[in-house]
Structures are given as structure tokens and as C-alpha cells.
C-alpha positions as YAML, in Angstrom:
chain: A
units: angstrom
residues:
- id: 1
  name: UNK
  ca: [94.38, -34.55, 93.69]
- id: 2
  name: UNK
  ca: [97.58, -35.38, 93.18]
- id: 3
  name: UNK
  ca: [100.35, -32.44, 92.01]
- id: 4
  name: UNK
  ca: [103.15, -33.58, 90.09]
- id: 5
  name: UNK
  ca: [106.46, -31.54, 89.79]
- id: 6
  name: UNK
  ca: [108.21, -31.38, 86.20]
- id: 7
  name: UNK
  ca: [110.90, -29.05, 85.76]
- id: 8
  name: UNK
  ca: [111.42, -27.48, 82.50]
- id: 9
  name: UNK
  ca: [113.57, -28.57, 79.95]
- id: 10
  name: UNK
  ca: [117.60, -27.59, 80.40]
- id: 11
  name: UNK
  ca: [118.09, -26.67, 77.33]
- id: 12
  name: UNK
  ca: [120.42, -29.39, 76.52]
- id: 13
  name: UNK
  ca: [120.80, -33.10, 75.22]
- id: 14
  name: UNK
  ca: [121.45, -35.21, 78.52]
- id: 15
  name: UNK
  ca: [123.76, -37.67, 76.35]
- id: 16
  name: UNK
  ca: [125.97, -35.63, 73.88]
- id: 17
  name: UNK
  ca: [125.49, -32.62, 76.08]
- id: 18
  name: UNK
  ca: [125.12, -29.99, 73.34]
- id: 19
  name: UNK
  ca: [122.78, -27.43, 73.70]
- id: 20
  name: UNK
  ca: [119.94, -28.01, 72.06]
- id: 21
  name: UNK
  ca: [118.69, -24.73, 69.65]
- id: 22
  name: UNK
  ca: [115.96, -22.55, 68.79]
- id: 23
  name: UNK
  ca: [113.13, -24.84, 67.09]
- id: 24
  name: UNK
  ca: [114.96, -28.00, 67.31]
- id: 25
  name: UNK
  ca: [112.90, -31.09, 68.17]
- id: 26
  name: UNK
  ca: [114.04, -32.98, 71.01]
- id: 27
  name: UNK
  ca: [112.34, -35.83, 73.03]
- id: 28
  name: UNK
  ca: [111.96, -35.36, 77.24]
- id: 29
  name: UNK
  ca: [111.85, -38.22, 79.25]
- id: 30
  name: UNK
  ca: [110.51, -38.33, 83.05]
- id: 31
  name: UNK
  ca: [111.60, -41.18, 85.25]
- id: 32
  name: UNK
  ca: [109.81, -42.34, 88.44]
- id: 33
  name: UNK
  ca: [112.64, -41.80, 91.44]
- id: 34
  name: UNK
  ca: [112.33, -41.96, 94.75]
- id: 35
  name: UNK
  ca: [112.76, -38.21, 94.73]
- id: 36
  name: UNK
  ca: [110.20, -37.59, 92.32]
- id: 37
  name: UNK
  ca: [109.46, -37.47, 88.51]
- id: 38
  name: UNK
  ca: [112.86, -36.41, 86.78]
- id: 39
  name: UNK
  ca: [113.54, -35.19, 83.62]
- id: 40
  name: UNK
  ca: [116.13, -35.71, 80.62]
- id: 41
  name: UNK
  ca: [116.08, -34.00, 77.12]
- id: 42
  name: UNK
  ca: [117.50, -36.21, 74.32]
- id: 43
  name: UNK
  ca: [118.41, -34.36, 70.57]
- id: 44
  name: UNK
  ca: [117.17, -36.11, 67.72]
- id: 45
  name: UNK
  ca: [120.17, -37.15, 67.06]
- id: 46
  name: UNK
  ca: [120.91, -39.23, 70.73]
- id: 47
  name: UNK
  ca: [116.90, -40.62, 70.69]
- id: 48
  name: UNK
  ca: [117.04, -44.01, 69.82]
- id: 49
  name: UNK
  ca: [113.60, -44.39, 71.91]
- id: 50
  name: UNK
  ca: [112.42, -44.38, 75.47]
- id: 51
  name: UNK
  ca: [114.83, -45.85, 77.58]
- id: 52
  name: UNK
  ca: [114.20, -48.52, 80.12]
- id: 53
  name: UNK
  ca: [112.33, -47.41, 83.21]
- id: 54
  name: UNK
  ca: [111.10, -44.61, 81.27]
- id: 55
  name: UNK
  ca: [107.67, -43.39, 83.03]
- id: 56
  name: UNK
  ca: [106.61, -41.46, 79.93]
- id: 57
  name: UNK
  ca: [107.89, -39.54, 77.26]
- id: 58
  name: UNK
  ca: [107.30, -36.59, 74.63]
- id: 59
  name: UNK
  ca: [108.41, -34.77, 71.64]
- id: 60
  name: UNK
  ca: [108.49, -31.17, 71.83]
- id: 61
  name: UNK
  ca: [110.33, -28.44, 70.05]
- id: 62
  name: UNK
  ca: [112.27, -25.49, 71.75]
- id: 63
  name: UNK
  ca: [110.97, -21.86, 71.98]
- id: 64
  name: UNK
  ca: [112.39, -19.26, 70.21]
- id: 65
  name: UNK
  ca: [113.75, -17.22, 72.53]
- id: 66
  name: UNK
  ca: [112.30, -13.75, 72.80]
- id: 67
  name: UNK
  ca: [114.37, -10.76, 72.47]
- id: 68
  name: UNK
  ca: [115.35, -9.26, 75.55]
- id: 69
  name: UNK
  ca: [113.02, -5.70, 76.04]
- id: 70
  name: UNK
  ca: [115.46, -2.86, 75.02]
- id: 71
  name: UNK
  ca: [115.68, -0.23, 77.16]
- id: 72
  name: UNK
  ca: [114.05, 3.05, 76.45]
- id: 73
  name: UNK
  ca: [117.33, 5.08, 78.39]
- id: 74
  name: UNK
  ca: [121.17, 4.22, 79.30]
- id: 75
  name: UNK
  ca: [122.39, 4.11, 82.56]
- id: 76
  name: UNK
  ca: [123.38, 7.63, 82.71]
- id: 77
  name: UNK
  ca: [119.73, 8.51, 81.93]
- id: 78
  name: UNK
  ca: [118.60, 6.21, 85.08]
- id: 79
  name: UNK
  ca: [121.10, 8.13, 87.16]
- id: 80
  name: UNK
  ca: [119.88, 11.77, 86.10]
- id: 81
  name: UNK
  ca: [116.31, 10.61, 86.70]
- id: 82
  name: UNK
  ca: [117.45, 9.50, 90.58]
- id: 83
  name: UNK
  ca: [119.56, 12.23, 90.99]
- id: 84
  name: UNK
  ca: [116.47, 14.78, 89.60]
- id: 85
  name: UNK
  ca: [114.35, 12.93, 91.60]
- id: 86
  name: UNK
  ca: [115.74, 13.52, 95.07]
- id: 87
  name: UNK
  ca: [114.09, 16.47, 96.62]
- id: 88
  name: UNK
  ca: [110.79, 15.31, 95.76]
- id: 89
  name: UNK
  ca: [108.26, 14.93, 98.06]
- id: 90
  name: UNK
  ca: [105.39, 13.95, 96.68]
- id: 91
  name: UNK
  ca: [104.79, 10.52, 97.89]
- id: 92
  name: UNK
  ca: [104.12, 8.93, 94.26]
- id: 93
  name: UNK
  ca: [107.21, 10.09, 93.36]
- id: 94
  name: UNK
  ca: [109.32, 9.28, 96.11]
- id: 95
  name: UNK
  ca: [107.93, 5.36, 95.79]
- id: 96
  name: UNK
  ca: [108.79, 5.79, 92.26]
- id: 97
  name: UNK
  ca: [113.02, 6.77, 93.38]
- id: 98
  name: UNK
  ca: [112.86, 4.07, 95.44]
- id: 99
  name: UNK
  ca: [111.97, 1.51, 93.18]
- id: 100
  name: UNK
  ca: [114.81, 3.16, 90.66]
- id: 101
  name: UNK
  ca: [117.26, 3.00, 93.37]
- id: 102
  name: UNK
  ca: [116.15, -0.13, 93.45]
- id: 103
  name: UNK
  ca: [117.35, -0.91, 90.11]
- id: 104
  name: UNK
  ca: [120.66, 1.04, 90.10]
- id: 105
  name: UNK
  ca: [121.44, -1.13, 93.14]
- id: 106
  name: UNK
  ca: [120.45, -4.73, 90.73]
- id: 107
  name: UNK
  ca: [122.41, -2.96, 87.84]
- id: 108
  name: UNK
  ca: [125.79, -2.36, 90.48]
- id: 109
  name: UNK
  ca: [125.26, 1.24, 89.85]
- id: 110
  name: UNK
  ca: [123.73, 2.08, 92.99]
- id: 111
  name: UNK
  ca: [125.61, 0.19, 96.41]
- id: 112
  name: UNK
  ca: [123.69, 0.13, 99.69]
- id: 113
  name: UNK
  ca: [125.49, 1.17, 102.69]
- id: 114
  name: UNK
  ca: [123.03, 1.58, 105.75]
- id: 115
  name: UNK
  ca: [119.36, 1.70, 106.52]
- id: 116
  name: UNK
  ca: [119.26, 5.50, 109.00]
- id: 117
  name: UNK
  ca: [115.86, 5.94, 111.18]
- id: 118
  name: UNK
  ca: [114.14, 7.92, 113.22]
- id: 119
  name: UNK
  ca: [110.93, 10.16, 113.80]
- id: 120
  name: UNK
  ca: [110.37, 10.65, 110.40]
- id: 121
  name: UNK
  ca: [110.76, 7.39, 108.78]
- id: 122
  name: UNK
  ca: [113.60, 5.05, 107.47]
- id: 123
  name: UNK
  ca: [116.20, 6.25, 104.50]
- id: 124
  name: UNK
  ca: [118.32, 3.83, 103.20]
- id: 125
  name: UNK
  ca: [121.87, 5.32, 102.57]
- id: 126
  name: UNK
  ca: [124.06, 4.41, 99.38]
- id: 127
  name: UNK
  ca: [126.58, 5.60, 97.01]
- id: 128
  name: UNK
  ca: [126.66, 6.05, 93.65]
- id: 129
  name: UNK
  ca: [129.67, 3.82, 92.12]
- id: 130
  name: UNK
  ca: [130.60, 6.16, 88.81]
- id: 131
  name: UNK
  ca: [131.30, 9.07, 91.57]
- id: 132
  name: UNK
  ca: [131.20, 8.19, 95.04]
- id: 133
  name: UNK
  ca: [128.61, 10.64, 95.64]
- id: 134
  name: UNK
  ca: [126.35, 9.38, 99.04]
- id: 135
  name: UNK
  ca: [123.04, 9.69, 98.65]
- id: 136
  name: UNK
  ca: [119.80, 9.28, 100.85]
- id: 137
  name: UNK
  ca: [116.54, 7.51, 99.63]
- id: 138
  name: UNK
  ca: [113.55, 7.54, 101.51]
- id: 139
  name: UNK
  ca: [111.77, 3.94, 101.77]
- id: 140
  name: UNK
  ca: [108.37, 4.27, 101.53]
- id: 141
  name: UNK
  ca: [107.20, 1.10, 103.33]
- id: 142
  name: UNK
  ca: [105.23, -0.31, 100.14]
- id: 143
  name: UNK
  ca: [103.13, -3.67, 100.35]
- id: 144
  name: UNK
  ca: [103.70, -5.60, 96.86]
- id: 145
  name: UNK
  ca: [100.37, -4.36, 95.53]
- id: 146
  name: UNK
  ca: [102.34, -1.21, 94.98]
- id: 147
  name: UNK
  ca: [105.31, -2.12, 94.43]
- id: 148
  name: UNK
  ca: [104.09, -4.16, 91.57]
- id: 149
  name: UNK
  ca: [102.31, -1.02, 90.27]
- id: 150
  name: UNK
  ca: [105.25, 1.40, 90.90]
- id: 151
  name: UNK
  ca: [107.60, -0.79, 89.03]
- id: 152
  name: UNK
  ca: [105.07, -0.84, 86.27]
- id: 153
  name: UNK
  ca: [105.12, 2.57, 85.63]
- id: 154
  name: UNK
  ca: [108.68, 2.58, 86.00]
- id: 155
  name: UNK
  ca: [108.88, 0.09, 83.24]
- id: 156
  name: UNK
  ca: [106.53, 1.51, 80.88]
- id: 157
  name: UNK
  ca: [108.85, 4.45, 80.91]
- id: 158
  name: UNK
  ca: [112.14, 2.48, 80.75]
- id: 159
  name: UNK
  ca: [110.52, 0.68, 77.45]
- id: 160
  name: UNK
  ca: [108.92, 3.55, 75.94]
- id: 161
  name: UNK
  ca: [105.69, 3.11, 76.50]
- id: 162
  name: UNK
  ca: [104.56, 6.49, 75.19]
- id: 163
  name: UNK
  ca: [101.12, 6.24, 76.42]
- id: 164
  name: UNK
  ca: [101.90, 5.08, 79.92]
- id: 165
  name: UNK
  ca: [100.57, 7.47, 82.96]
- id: 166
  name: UNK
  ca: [102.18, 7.58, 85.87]
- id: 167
  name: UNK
  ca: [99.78, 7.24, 89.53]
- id: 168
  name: UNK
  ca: [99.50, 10.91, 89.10]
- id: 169
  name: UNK
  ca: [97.71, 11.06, 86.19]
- id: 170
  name: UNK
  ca: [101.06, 12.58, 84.30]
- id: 171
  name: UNK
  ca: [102.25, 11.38, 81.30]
- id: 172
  name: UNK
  ca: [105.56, 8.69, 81.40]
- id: 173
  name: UNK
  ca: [106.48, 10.08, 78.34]
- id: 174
  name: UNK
  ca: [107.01, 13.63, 79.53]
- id: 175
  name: UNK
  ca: [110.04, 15.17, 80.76]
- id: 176
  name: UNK
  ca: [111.80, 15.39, 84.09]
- id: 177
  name: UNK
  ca: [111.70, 11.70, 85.21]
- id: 178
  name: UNK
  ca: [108.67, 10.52, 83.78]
- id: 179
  name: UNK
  ca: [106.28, 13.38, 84.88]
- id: 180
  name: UNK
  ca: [104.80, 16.73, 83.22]
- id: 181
  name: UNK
  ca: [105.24, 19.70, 85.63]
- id: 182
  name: UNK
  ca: [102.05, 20.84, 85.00]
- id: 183
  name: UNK
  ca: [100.54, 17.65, 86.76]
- id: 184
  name: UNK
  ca: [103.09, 18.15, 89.37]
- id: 185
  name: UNK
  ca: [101.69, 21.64, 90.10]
- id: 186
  name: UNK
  ca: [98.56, 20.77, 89.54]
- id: 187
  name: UNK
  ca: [97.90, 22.41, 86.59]
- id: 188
  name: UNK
  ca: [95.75, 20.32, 83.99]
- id: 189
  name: UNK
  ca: [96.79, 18.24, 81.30]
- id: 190
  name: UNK
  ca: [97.20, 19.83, 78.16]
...
């Protein structure tokens, strides 16, 4: 079977280059090149048919854009949370700092300095940006499977999922970074 390769539309009309807007028709055509099928999206407006050597073509309309997710907590609630977070040792929540540091780093809160080793395992080193402050994260060596799960819960919480549960069985809506203390001593649920 043959796969063919169409990229999505640009979001913008190939002749009068204006950007095309939310629920506008437009028309795509894909040409036959030597590098493949390639596309151009024509506005109302510039269609005055398929041009020549057109392969095919379509009328579609573009997607409303969905509204970005907002976030649950601020930056300086993120920061609290790592900061809270860094004497833990249990090994749920330790995955679950590193996958915030992990964050603070995408966000430019967080900067990366040095990855230290040794008997006990690697720690990346970084510093905070508002402060300077150097801190140490343990990495926990995670396959995807759980980092996909790990950021998960993370997001649940950052979105205010109140009925998220963290690996622990704790609840994501619950104080001190996502986890009740009860379920951190062990203690049931209430």
C-alpha cells in the first residue's frame, strides 16, 4: 500500500498571503512534484478554480481554534510545589519533581547547569532564575510509560482536575504539592 504525505494546511492563502480565519472556507490544492504531493491553500476570494497541474483539490473550512488549557496555579505556585517537594523521598514523588523541574526548565524558570553522579544515582543540578538559588533534582531514570503517566498527574493538577489521584492513591486536589499527608503517612483516606 502506498502512504501518501499531506501536510496540513498553513493557515494562510498562498496568493494574497493573508491569513486565513476561524471558519473561513478556503480551497487546498496538492500538486504532484518530484518531491512529493504539495500543498497550497487558496481564500475564497484568490480561488478562481484548480490551477493547471493541479493533482486534486478540496474545500474545507478552518477549525476554530481551541482555547489554550488555563492553568490551575502561577508560576510562583509551580516553584513552591518544587521547592516543597525537595526532601522527598518517596519515589512517586520524586518522579513527580522531576517532571516539574522539567517544566520550570521549558517555562525558563528553572536553568540546567550539570548532570552530578555517583553511587547513588544521577542529580541533575540547576538554578532557579527569580533567585539564583542552586538546587539538586534527582532523575529517576523513567521509561516513557511513566513519564507519560507522571506528567498526567502533573497535569490533572496544573488544570484542576479535582478528582485526579496521584500514583499514590492521594488526592491531586489536596494540599502540599498535589498529595494528602495522610496518604503520605499512610494513614487512610478520609
Amino acid at each position: 500500500m502506498i502512504e501518501y504525505h499531506v501536510s496540513s494546511t498553513t493557515g494562510r492563502c498562498c496568493v494574497t498571503g493573508r491569513e486565513l480565519s476561524e471558519g473561513e472556507e478556503y480551497f487546498s490544492v496538492l500538486f504532484d512534484r518530484q518531491e512529493g504531493l504539495v500543498r497550497q491553500d487558496f481564500c475564497s476570494e484568490a480561488w478562481t478554480g484548480p490551477p493547471p497541474g493541479a493533482y486534486c483539490h478540496w474545500k474545507a473550512r478552518m477549525a476554530a481554534q481551541a482555547p489554550p488549557k488555563r492553568l490551575w496555579v502561577d508560576n510562583e505556585a509551580l516553584i513552591n510545589l518544587f521547592l516543597r517537594l525537595a526532601e522527598e523521598t518517596n519515589p512517586a514523588r520524586m518522579a513527580f519533581r522531576f517532571v516539574l523541574a522539567l517544566i520550570l526548565m521549558r517555562k525558563r524558570i528553572l536553568k540546567y547547569e550539570e548532570t552530578l553522579a555517583d553511587e547513588s544515582g544521577e542529580r541533575w543540578r540547576m538554578t532557579l532564575v527569580t533567585d539564583k538559588s542552586v538546587h539538586q533534582v534527582v532523575n529517576p531514570q523513567m521509561d516513557e510509560q511513566k513519564i507519560r503517566q507522571v506528567t498526567a498527574e502533573l497535569s490533572a493538577i496544573l488544570h484542576g482536575d479535582p478528582g485526579s489521584r496521584l500514583e499514590n492513591g492521594s488526592s491531586a486536589s489536596a494540599p502540599y504539592g498535589g498529595a494528602d499527608r495522610s496518604a503520605a503517612d499512610g494513614a487512610p483516606d478520609a
